[in-house]
Short mmCIF file of C-alpha atoms in Angstrom, two decimals:
data_model
loop_
_atom_site.label_atom_id
_atom_site.label_comp_id
_atom_site.label_asym_id
_atom_site.label_seq_id
_atom_site.Cartn_x
_atom_site.Cartn_y
_atom_site.Cartn_z
CA MET A 10 90.71 115.81 82.47
CA SER A 11 87.92 115.14 83.87
CA LYS A 12 86.42 116.33 87.72
CA MET A 13 84.49 114.64 89.27
CA GLU A 14 80.91 114.92 90.15
CA GLN A 15 80.31 117.85 92.98
CA HIS A 16 77.64 115.95 95.63
CA PRO A 17 75.58 118.08 98.12
CA PRO A 18 77.28 117.73 102.47
CA SER A 19 75.38 114.76 103.63
CA THR A 20 72.12 115.51 106.15
CA ASP A 21 72.78 112.48 108.00
CA ASP A 22 72.44 113.32 111.77
CA ASP A 23 74.89 110.18 112.15
CA SER A 24 77.66 111.29 109.93
CA PRO A 25 81.30 110.68 110.89
CA ILE A 26 82.25 114.12 110.45
CA ASP A 27 78.85 115.40 112.07
CA LEU A 28 79.57 113.36 115.56
CA LEU A 29 83.16 114.30 115.07
CA GLN A 30 83.74 117.92 114.21
CA ASP A 31 82.66 119.51 117.66
CA ALA A 32 84.83 117.15 119.50
CA GLN A 33 87.99 119.16 120.86
CA ALA A 34 90.67 117.81 118.70
CA PRO A 35 94.64 116.90 120.03
CA HIS A 36 97.00 119.63 117.99
CA SER A 37 99.23 117.32 115.98
CA LEU A 38 95.81 115.95 114.16
CA GLN A 39 92.81 118.53 114.20
CA ASN A 40 95.19 121.33 114.00
CA PRO A 41 98.76 119.34 112.68
CA PRO A 42 102.15 121.31 112.81
CA SER A 43 103.34 123.13 109.62
CA GLN A 44 105.22 120.07 108.11
CA LEU A 45 103.09 117.05 108.15
CA PRO A 46 105.16 113.66 109.28
CA TYR A 47 105.20 112.47 105.75
CA CYS A 48 105.77 115.41 104.03
CA SER A 49 109.77 115.07 103.78
CA SER A 50 112.06 117.04 101.94
CA SER A 51 112.34 114.12 99.46
CA SER A 52 108.54 114.92 98.72
CA SER A 53 109.87 117.12 97.09
CA MET A 54 112.18 115.51 94.53
CA ASP A 55 112.01 115.45 90.93
CA LEU A 56 112.27 111.49 90.60
CA SER A 57 111.68 111.87 86.96
CA GLN A 58 115.55 113.93 86.69
CA LEU A 59 116.80 109.96 87.76
CA SER A 60 117.34 107.60 85.76
CA PRO A 61 114.63 104.02 87.14
CA GLN A 62 117.65 102.56 88.69
CA GLU A 63 119.13 105.63 90.65
CA ALA A 64 114.75 106.91 91.44
CA ALA A 65 114.53 103.39 92.41
CA ASN A 66 117.88 102.96 95.19
CA HIS A 67 115.80 106.56 96.09
CA LEU A 68 112.92 105.40 97.16
CA PHE A 69 114.06 101.18 98.78
CA CYS A 70 117.27 101.91 99.70
CA ASN A 71 117.17 102.41 103.66
CA SER A 72 113.42 102.15 103.22
CA GLU A 73 110.68 100.63 105.99
CA ILE A 74 108.07 99.71 103.62
CA LEU A 75 104.09 99.09 103.95
CA ALA A 76 103.56 95.72 102.42
CA PRO A 77 100.61 94.89 99.85
CA MET A 78 97.98 93.99 101.35
CA VAL A 79 94.34 92.99 100.01
CA ARG A 80 91.78 94.91 101.13
CA ALA A 81 94.18 96.87 103.78
CA SER A 82 96.81 98.88 101.77
CA THR A 83 93.99 101.39 100.72
CA ILE A 84 94.40 104.48 101.04
CA PRO A 85 93.33 105.11 104.57
CA LEU A 86 95.97 102.97 105.70
CA ARG A 87 98.67 103.55 102.98
CA THR A 88 98.67 107.80 105.05
CA LEU A 89 98.54 106.64 108.46
CA ALA A 90 101.85 104.79 107.59
CA LEU A 91 102.92 107.48 106.66
CA SER A 92 102.61 110.12 109.05
CA HIS A 93 104.00 107.35 111.83
CA GLY A 94 107.11 107.85 110.01
CA ALA A 95 107.57 105.15 106.62
CA ASP A 96 108.81 105.77 103.86
CA LEU A 97 107.28 104.11 100.79
CA VAL A 98 103.72 102.38 100.77
CA TYR A 99 102.36 99.78 98.61
CA THR A 100 98.72 99.65 96.59
CA GLU A 101 97.36 96.49 97.53
CA GLU A 102 97.36 93.63 94.62
CA LEU A 103 95.17 94.95 91.77
CA VAL A 104 94.93 92.62 89.30
CA ASP A 105 95.97 93.44 85.63
CA ARG A 106 92.85 94.10 84.08
CA SER A 107 90.77 95.75 87.05
CA ILE A 108 91.68 98.63 86.19
CA PHE A 109 91.10 98.20 82.38
CA PRO A 110 87.75 100.09 82.40
CA THR A 111 88.60 102.97 84.86
CA GLU A 112 88.07 107.05 84.68
CA ARG A 113 91.09 108.83 86.05
CA LEU A 114 88.87 111.54 87.91
CA ILE A 115 90.54 114.42 90.11
CA ASN A 116 88.59 115.11 93.40
CA THR A 117 88.91 118.83 93.87
CA GLU A 118 86.78 117.97 96.85
CA LEU A 119 88.80 115.80 98.55
CA GLY A 120 91.85 116.56 96.84
CA THR A 121 92.62 113.27 95.07
CA ILE A 122 92.87 111.56 91.88
CA ASP A 123 90.31 108.62 91.48
CA TYR A 124 90.24 105.98 89.09
CA ARG A 125 86.67 104.04 88.74
CA VAL A 126 84.96 102.00 87.17
CA PRO A 127 82.26 103.00 85.54
CA LYS A 128 78.61 101.96 86.64
CA HIS A 129 77.82 100.75 83.49
CA THR A 130 80.33 98.62 83.26
CA TYR A 131 78.68 96.61 85.71
CA SER A 132 76.11 93.41 86.27
CA LEU A 133 72.27 94.75 86.77
CA LYS A 134 72.51 92.73 89.44
CA VAL A 135 75.65 94.86 91.31
CA GLN A 136 74.52 98.35 89.77
CA LYS A 137 71.17 97.93 92.13
CA ARG A 138 73.03 96.93 94.99
CA MET A 139 75.02 99.89 94.45
CA ALA A 140 72.20 102.27 94.08
CA ALA A 141 70.54 100.35 97.50
CA ASP A 142 74.05 101.06 99.46
CA LYS A 143 72.20 103.61 102.15
CA ASP A 144 75.92 103.04 104.27
CA ASN A 145 77.73 104.34 101.13
CA PRO A 146 75.52 105.89 99.15
CA ASP A 147 78.70 106.97 96.46
CA SER A 148 78.55 103.22 95.31
CA LYS A 149 75.93 104.97 92.70
CA ASP A 150 78.43 106.70 91.37
CA GLY A 151 80.79 103.66 90.37
CA ALA A 152 83.32 101.69 91.98
CA ILE A 153 86.65 103.63 93.27
CA LEU A 154 88.92 101.49 92.28
CA LEU A 155 92.52 102.73 93.51
CA ARG A 156 92.45 106.39 95.51
CA ILE A 157 95.52 108.33 95.50
CA ASP A 158 96.00 111.80 97.58
CA PRO A 159 99.30 113.10 95.50
CA LEU A 160 100.47 115.21 97.76
CA VAL A 161 100.52 112.86 100.86
CA GLU A 162 102.33 109.74 98.58
CA ARG A 163 104.09 112.38 96.42
CA ASN A 164 107.37 110.55 96.00
CA LYS A 165 106.15 107.48 97.99
CA LEU A 166 104.09 105.12 96.31
CA ILE A 167 104.42 101.67 94.40
CA TYR A 168 101.47 100.48 92.48
CA GLN A 169 101.77 96.38 93.15
CA ILE A 170 100.15 94.13 89.81
CA GLY A 171 98.61 91.08 89.39
CA THR A 172 99.81 89.94 86.60
CA GLY A 173 100.36 86.71 84.61
CA GLU A 174 100.97 88.30 81.10
CA SER A 175 103.45 90.79 79.34
CA ASN A 176 101.28 92.62 77.70
CA PHE A 177 97.95 93.06 79.91
CA ALA A 178 100.79 94.73 82.83
CA LEU A 179 101.84 96.97 79.88
CA GLU A 180 98.72 98.21 78.82
CA ALA A 181 97.56 98.34 83.14
CA ALA A 182 101.36 99.60 84.18
CA THR A 183 100.67 101.89 81.05
CA LYS A 184 97.32 103.31 82.87
CA VAL A 185 98.15 105.22 85.76
CA ILE A 186 102.10 105.27 85.99
CA GLY A 187 101.65 109.18 85.75
CA ASP A 188 100.54 108.63 89.80
CA VAL A 189 102.74 106.95 90.73
CA ASN A 190 106.32 106.04 91.39
CA GLY A 191 107.36 102.63 90.83
CA MET A 192 106.16 99.39 89.82
CA ASP A 193 105.60 96.32 91.28
CA VAL A 194 105.10 92.54 89.52
CA ASN A 195 103.65 90.49 92.14
CA MET A 196 105.07 86.90 91.85
CA GLY A 197 104.21 85.66 95.51
CA CYS A 198 100.59 85.26 96.55
CA PRO A 199 99.55 81.04 96.42
CA LYS A 200 95.46 81.17 96.25
CA LYS A 201 93.68 79.95 94.01
CA PHE A 202 92.51 82.39 91.31
CA SER A 203 95.63 84.13 91.17
CA VAL A 204 98.54 81.04 90.16
CA SER A 205 95.09 79.58 88.22
CA GLY A 206 95.08 82.87 86.29
CA GLY A 207 99.17 82.12 85.88
CA MET A 208 99.66 84.99 88.23
CA GLY A 209 101.52 85.08 91.76
CA SER A 210 103.24 82.49 92.38
CA ALA A 211 102.32 80.85 89.23
CA LEU A 212 105.31 83.24 87.93
CA LEU A 213 108.11 81.25 90.17
CA GLY A 214 107.98 78.40 88.70
CA ASP A 215 107.69 79.75 85.24
CA VAL A 216 111.02 81.86 85.22
CA LYS A 217 111.04 82.82 81.30
CA ARG A 218 107.54 84.23 81.88
CA ALA A 219 108.42 86.09 84.73
CA CYS A 220 111.44 87.37 82.76
CA ASP A 221 109.42 88.21 80.02
CA ILE A 222 107.16 90.90 82.52
CA ILE A 223 110.10 92.61 83.81
CA SER A 224 111.86 93.66 80.82
CA THR A 225 108.37 93.97 79.01
CA LEU A 226 107.82 96.92 81.43
CA ARG A 227 111.07 98.05 81.74
CA ARG A 228 111.23 98.55 78.25
CA ASN A 229 108.73 101.00 78.34
CA LEU A 230 108.33 102.29 80.90
CA SER A 231 111.19 105.08 80.28
CA ASN A 232 111.64 106.80 84.44
CA LYS A 233 110.49 104.30 86.80
CA PRO A 234 111.29 101.11 88.28
CA VAL A 235 110.04 98.11 87.86
CA SER A 236 110.03 95.87 90.61
CA ALA A 237 108.92 92.55 91.50
CA LYS A 238 107.67 90.73 95.51
CA ILE A 239 108.59 87.06 95.54
CA ARG A 240 108.90 84.08 98.55
CA LEU A 241 111.59 81.85 98.72
CA LEU A 242 111.77 79.25 96.45
CA ASP A 243 113.34 76.85 98.61
CA PRO A 244 112.80 76.50 102.72
CA ASP A 245 115.99 75.23 103.07
CA ASP A 246 118.20 75.94 100.07
CA PRO A 247 118.95 79.21 99.07
CA ARG A 248 119.66 78.34 95.53
CA PRO A 249 117.17 78.48 93.26
CA THR A 250 115.75 81.37 94.91
CA LEU A 251 119.01 83.45 94.14
CA ASP A 252 118.82 81.83 90.63
CA PHE A 253 114.99 83.68 89.96
CA VAL A 254 116.45 86.46 91.94
CA ARG A 255 119.44 87.12 89.39
CA ALA A 256 116.73 86.33 86.44
CA LEU A 257 114.76 89.26 87.15
CA ILE A 258 117.45 91.87 88.12
CA ARG A 259 118.92 90.31 84.38
CA ALA A 260 115.62 91.11 82.62
CA GLY A 261 115.69 94.66 84.32
CA ALA A 262 114.24 94.58 88.12
CA ASN A 263 115.26 97.74 90.11
CA ALA A 264 114.32 96.29 93.68
CA ILE A 265 112.95 92.97 94.47
CA THR A 266 111.37 91.93 98.23
CA ILE A 267 112.43 88.27 99.16
CA HIS A 268 109.15 87.22 102.02
CA GLY A 269 110.52 84.47 104.17
CA ARG A 270 108.22 82.37 103.27
CA VAL A 271 107.63 78.68 100.61
CA VAL A 272 104.47 78.55 99.20
CA GLY A 273 102.42 76.31 100.96
CA ASP A 274 103.64 77.71 104.33
CA GLU A 275 101.01 78.78 106.41
CA SER A 276 101.76 82.98 108.00
CA HIS A 277 100.66 80.35 111.54
CA THR A 278 104.14 79.15 111.03
CA MET A 279 107.46 80.91 111.74
CA ALA A 280 109.06 83.03 108.32
CA ARG A 281 112.44 81.00 107.19
CA TRP A 282 115.10 83.94 108.50
CA PRO A 283 118.26 81.64 108.14
CA THR A 284 117.29 80.89 104.76
CA LEU A 285 115.73 84.02 103.69
CA VAL A 286 119.32 85.98 105.44
CA GLU A 287 121.84 83.25 103.74
CA VAL A 288 120.02 84.29 100.15
CA VAL A 289 119.88 88.08 101.02
CA ARG A 290 123.66 87.80 102.33
CA GLN A 291 124.66 86.32 99.12
CA LEU A 292 122.73 88.39 97.06
CA LYS A 293 124.54 91.97 98.77
CA GLN A 294 127.95 89.89 97.26
CA THR A 295 127.21 89.76 93.94
CA GLU A 296 124.41 92.43 93.12
CA SER A 297 123.44 96.53 93.55
CA VAL A 298 119.89 96.36 93.17
CA PRO A 299 117.88 97.17 96.80
CA ILE A 300 116.95 94.10 98.19
CA ILE A 301 113.88 93.94 100.72
CA VAL A 302 113.07 91.52 103.38
CA ASN A 303 109.36 90.71 104.44
CA GLY A 304 107.92 88.39 106.93
CA ASP A 305 107.47 88.84 110.96
CA LEU A 306 109.07 92.15 111.54
CA TYR A 307 106.67 92.60 114.61
CA THR A 308 109.20 94.50 116.60
CA ARG A 309 112.32 97.25 116.52
CA ALA A 310 114.74 94.32 117.47
CA ASP A 311 112.79 92.24 114.58
CA ILE A 312 114.04 95.34 112.06
CA GLN A 313 117.26 95.80 113.31
CA GLU A 314 118.53 92.32 113.20
CA MET A 315 117.27 91.21 110.55
CA LYS A 316 119.26 94.78 108.58
CA ARG A 317 122.58 93.69 110.96
CA ARG A 318 121.95 89.89 109.98
CA SER A 319 120.82 90.49 106.72
CA GLY A 320 122.77 93.52 105.19
CA CYS A 321 119.18 94.20 103.47
CA ASP A 322 118.27 97.43 102.28
CA GLY A 323 114.93 97.59 103.01
CA VAL A 324 112.40 96.21 105.08
CA MET A 325 108.37 95.62 104.11
CA LEU A 326 105.94 95.36 106.80
CA ALA A 327 102.16 93.65 106.19
CA ARG A 328 100.88 91.81 109.45
CA PRO A 329 102.94 93.87 111.61
CA ALA A 330 101.84 97.27 110.12
CA LEU A 331 98.44 95.54 111.17
CA TYR A 332 98.78 95.64 114.92
CA ASN A 333 100.96 97.97 115.32
CA ILE A 334 101.63 100.70 112.46
CA SER A 335 103.23 102.59 114.84
CA LEU A 336 106.40 100.54 114.45
CA PHE A 337 107.12 102.42 111.63
CA GLN A 338 107.98 105.11 114.19
CA LYS A 339 111.83 105.42 114.94
CA GLY A 340 112.56 107.09 117.26
CA GLU A 341 115.82 109.59 117.67
CA ASP A 342 118.88 107.34 118.98
CA LYS A 343 119.74 108.94 122.21
CA GLU A 344 124.05 108.01 122.37
CA GLU A 345 123.22 105.89 125.01
CA SER A 346 120.55 103.57 124.37
CA ALA A 347 122.29 103.59 120.62
CA SER A 348 125.13 101.65 122.43
CA SER A 349 123.52 100.13 125.24
CA ASN A 350 120.99 98.06 121.87
CA GLU A 351 125.47 98.17 120.24
CA LYS A 352 125.92 95.30 123.51
CA GLU A 353 122.53 94.05 122.93
CA CYS A 354 123.68 92.94 118.78
CA LYS A 355 126.55 91.99 119.60
CA GLN A 356 125.50 89.38 122.29
CA ASP A 357 122.59 88.29 119.39
CA ASP A 358 125.30 87.81 117.17
CA GLU A 359 125.95 84.14 118.95
CA ILE A 360 121.34 83.60 118.45
CA PRO A 361 120.37 81.18 116.13
CA LEU A 362 117.86 83.51 114.20
CA PRO A 363 114.87 80.99 114.98
CA GLN A 364 115.76 81.04 118.78
CA PHE A 365 115.88 84.91 118.42
CA GLN A 366 112.22 84.65 116.25
CA LYS A 367 110.82 83.09 119.28
CA THR A 368 112.31 85.67 122.55
CA ASN A 369 110.30 87.92 123.96
CA HIS A 370 112.14 90.73 122.66
CA THR A 371 111.95 93.69 125.98
CA GLY A 372 113.62 97.28 126.25
CA HIS A 373 113.76 100.27 124.10
CA TYR A 374 112.69 97.91 121.05
CA GLY A 375 110.86 95.42 122.10
CA TYR A 376 107.43 94.46 122.01
CA ASN A 377 106.54 97.33 124.77
CA SER A 378 108.68 99.86 123.45
CA PRO A 379 107.84 103.13 124.03
CA LEU A 380 108.27 104.29 120.42
CA LEU A 381 104.79 102.61 120.15
CA HIS A 382 101.77 104.41 120.10
CA SER A 383 98.64 103.00 122.42
CA ARG A 384 96.86 100.58 119.85
CA THR A 385 93.36 101.77 120.69
CA LYS A 386 94.66 105.32 119.76
CA ILE A 387 95.77 103.82 115.91
CA VAL A 388 92.58 102.60 115.41
CA GLN A 389 91.34 105.41 116.58
CA GLU A 390 93.44 107.60 113.74
CA TYR A 391 92.84 104.79 111.04
CA ILE A 392 88.81 105.43 111.52
CA ALA A 393 89.83 109.29 111.32
CA HIS A 394 91.69 108.95 107.48
CA CYS A 395 88.64 107.02 106.16
CA VAL A 396 86.18 109.87 107.25
CA ARG A 397 89.17 112.17 105.65
CA TYR A 398 88.44 109.86 102.23
CA ARG A 399 85.86 109.20 101.99
CA ALA A 400 86.35 105.08 102.44
CA HIS A 401 83.93 102.59 102.10
CA SER A 402 82.73 101.38 105.52
CA LYS A 403 82.59 97.58 105.19
CA ASN A 404 86.38 97.99 103.74
CA ALA A 405 87.07 100.03 107.19
CA LYS A 406 85.44 97.37 108.97
CA TYR A 407 87.24 94.77 107.54
CA VAL A 408 90.70 96.20 108.43
CA VAL A 409 89.83 97.41 111.43
CA CYS A 410 89.12 93.86 112.66
CA GLU A 411 92.14 92.44 111.28
CA MET A 412 93.83 95.04 113.40
CA MET A 413 92.04 93.65 116.41
CA ASN A 414 92.70 89.61 115.75
CA SER A 415 95.47 87.70 115.58
CA ARG A 416 94.99 83.94 113.78
CA ARG A 417 97.38 85.12 111.31
CA ALA A 418 100.16 86.11 113.82
CA PRO A 419 102.82 82.97 113.87
CA THR A 420 102.11 81.25 117.44
CA ASN A 421 105.22 81.62 119.37
CA ARG A 422 104.34 85.96 119.07
CA ILE A 423 101.49 85.69 119.93
CA PRO A 424 102.29 85.42 123.57
CA PHE A 425 103.86 88.62 123.65
CA LEU A 426 101.09 90.74 121.70
CA ASN A 427 98.47 92.16 123.69
CA MET A 428 95.30 92.24 121.99
CA ALA A 429 93.69 94.30 124.73
CA PHE A 430 91.63 98.05 124.12
CA GLU A 431 91.77 100.46 126.92
CA GLY A 432 87.89 101.28 125.56
CA GLY A 433 86.98 97.36 125.76
CA GLN A 434 86.08 96.93 122.21
CA THR A 435 85.64 93.58 120.59
CA ILE A 436 85.73 92.05 117.54
CA GLN A 437 82.06 91.25 118.25
CA THR A 438 80.93 95.02 119.13
CA VAL A 439 82.62 95.98 115.63
CA CYS A 440 80.83 93.83 113.39
CA LYS A 441 77.29 94.61 114.86
CA ALA A 442 78.13 98.81 113.54
CA ARG A 443 76.83 99.38 109.83
CA SER A 444 78.58 102.72 109.35
CA LEU A 445 81.60 104.55 109.01
CA GLY A 446 79.08 106.42 111.45
CA ASP A 447 79.19 103.24 114.38
CA LEU A 448 82.84 102.89 113.83
CA VAL A 449 83.63 106.56 114.92
CA LYS A 450 81.11 105.72 117.45
CA VAL A 451 81.81 102.57 119.24
CA TRP A 452 86.42 103.85 119.12
CA ASP A 453 85.12 106.78 119.92
CA VAL A 454 86.67 108.60 118.00
CA LYS A 455 86.45 112.53 118.54
CA TRP A 456 88.91 113.65 115.51
CA THR A 457 88.90 114.20 112.07
CA ILE A 458 91.96 115.07 109.04
CA PRO A 459 92.95 117.48 107.81
CA LYS A 460 92.99 117.91 104.21
CA HIS A 461 96.31 119.97 103.30
CA GLY A 462 94.83 123.40 102.33
CA LYS A 463 91.37 122.96 104.06
CA ASP A 464 90.58 124.21 107.32
CA GLU A 465 88.73 122.12 110.10
CA LYS A 466 85.40 124.21 108.92
CA SER A 467 85.81 122.99 105.46
CA MET A 468 85.65 119.11 106.39
CA THR A 469 82.01 119.54 107.86
CA GLN A 470 81.59 119.49 103.94
CA ASP A 471 82.78 115.79 103.31
CA LYS A 472 80.40 112.75 102.95
CA ASP A 473 80.17 108.82 103.93
CA ALA A 474 82.27 106.64 102.31
CA GLU A 475 82.87 105.98 98.65
CA GLY A 476 81.78 103.29 97.36
CA ASP A 477 84.35 100.29 96.46
CA LEU A 478 82.49 97.28 96.55
CA HIS A 479 85.35 95.35 98.79
CA ASN A 480 83.25 92.55 99.56
CA TYR A 481 83.27 91.69 103.92
CA ASP A 482 81.75 88.97 105.94
CA ASP A 483 81.07 89.37 109.61
CA ARG A 484 81.50 85.98 109.36
CA TYR A 485 85.09 85.72 108.69
CA PHE A 486 86.27 86.71 112.11
CA LEU A 487 82.64 86.04 113.13
CA ASP A 488 83.09 81.81 112.86
CA ALA A 489 86.00 81.81 110.50
CA ASP A 490 86.23 78.19 110.16
CA LYS A 491 82.92 77.56 108.51
CA PHE A 492 83.51 80.54 106.27
CA ARG A 493 86.48 79.67 104.47
CA GLN A 494 85.68 76.33 104.65
CA GLU A 495 81.92 77.78 102.72
CA ARG A 496 84.71 79.39 100.64
CA LYS A 497 86.99 77.10 99.57
CA ASP A 498 84.25 75.21 98.23
CA ALA A 499 82.70 77.87 96.24
CA VAL A 500 86.42 78.98 94.93
CA ASP A 501 86.76 74.97 94.33
CA ALA A 502 83.38 74.66 92.00
CA VAL A 503 83.69 78.18 89.93
CA LEU A 504 87.68 75.96 88.56
CA ALA A 505 86.03 73.04 87.82
CA SER A 506 83.45 74.56 86.24
CA PRO A 507 83.93 74.90 81.98
CA GLY A 508 85.47 77.99 80.87
CA ALA A 509 86.48 78.43 84.30
CA SER A 510 90.95 79.65 83.42
CA LYS A 511 88.99 83.03 81.68
CA LEU A 512 90.19 85.78 82.91
CA GLU A 513 86.67 87.51 81.89
CA GLY A 514 83.26 87.53 83.69
CA ASP A 515 80.78 88.82 85.23
CA GLU A 516 80.82 91.40 86.79
CA ASP A 517 80.34 88.92 90.34
CA GLU A 518 83.57 86.98 89.14
CA LYS A 519 85.71 87.35 92.46
CA LYS A 520 89.04 86.90 93.62
CA THR A 521 88.85 84.63 96.52
CA GLU A 522 91.46 85.38 99.49
CA ASP A 523 91.94 83.45 102.21
CA ASP A 524 90.82 86.16 103.72
CA GLY A 525 87.13 86.51 103.10
CA GLY A 526 86.83 87.83 99.66
CA PRO A 527 87.65 89.23 96.44
CA ALA A 528 90.36 91.17 95.44
CA THR A 529 89.76 92.56 92.79
CA LYS A 530 86.69 93.07 90.70
CA ARG A 531 87.36 91.71 86.98
CA THR A 532 85.30 93.53 84.12
CA LYS A 533 83.97 92.47 81.34
CA LEU A 534 85.17 94.68 78.65
#
């Protein structure tokens, strides 16, 4: 097992660690309790002693999960979610071939396991860009495709794979399976690059190929669960979705997540809760694997209502977690608030689900729940996690901007979302940031996150952001319509070119998503 090269500490006066080290730190972050929120007793359990289905039941039942989100579900957001009470976290979707050329490295300085794409696998043009990246100097060594904290994320990490072929899926899964707790297949992404490669939602229309991927993984990954994340197949009729899910279960799927929209639905429209609830209800009558629901769970009232009406085994949060990741905070159920909430739930039985989705939820589990933390504090904590794990500054800025805007929230929810920040920060001011140090200054972050077993003094040896080459363009937030049209034109041009259906290509080939850039890099092998 190779070790990651050691680098001297940064001497940049604007290093985010230098900006943080002399500040007085809150007790909860700089001097954490002996038992951190994400170090539960389940972290020490040996899941390898369980069957795949037993492991899936342990991981997914009664769980609240951070969803796989392109560029967002990297190690800073995952560990932040765990610190706020998430039970399970997903990596961002990684296309099968992207992991093939990576080197598995033990980063003793950060206490992480890194999968790095060696720089020699990139084109000379990309290598020059990496070498010239002064804000992220470690980019010159290659791109970090995946970084894992084996202590914090132990028994809590699911790897999501974008794949269209069972042999590629198995090769990718075999590469990383020893460092994760399960393998999830993306069967819901509707974007062109995913669908054109036979991945994502393309699998919803090819049940035979979808089942082949699941069965191949199940046969070969002896002690790790295999799951899939899908969308509804019909806006009103539960039957197509039921048939597809049951086929996946027969093929060996140990858990299924269902997003409450169909291909073509925009994120600013309401998730189709009535169809989703009916699908889950019927599945729970006949199937024994965990069923997870996803889509527009913006309050704990939403979470409780969805669990109560559908009987689902768990919930998954995507955009709501970006809005305020402390939504994972469950709190302590005091007898009086529990009985009060039970009374409210009984009254809600008569409320049609679409009406419930439009309701301004108040009280202990509403939009202004006392369980929620300040959104300003949440962004500050996220930046501190970025510093802790040396996240790429452009990727960190992208996620902060996503936390700050409501463009993709359902329009019926926007009036209830508080988009103001205590320091008056705006997307415009964040877009001017060019490094993690700039973000630290903009958000007035005055603490950092210590590594387990590492004291504050040793934390001052950390460097600036590690390169991961997740591209980002400020125009995505500042002039979204024009930027999106330019991206669409570029994608259409690539798809219309000869050989566009091939997965392999130059290092500059990118999977373009609706959120402003490539989801993964496809490396020439």
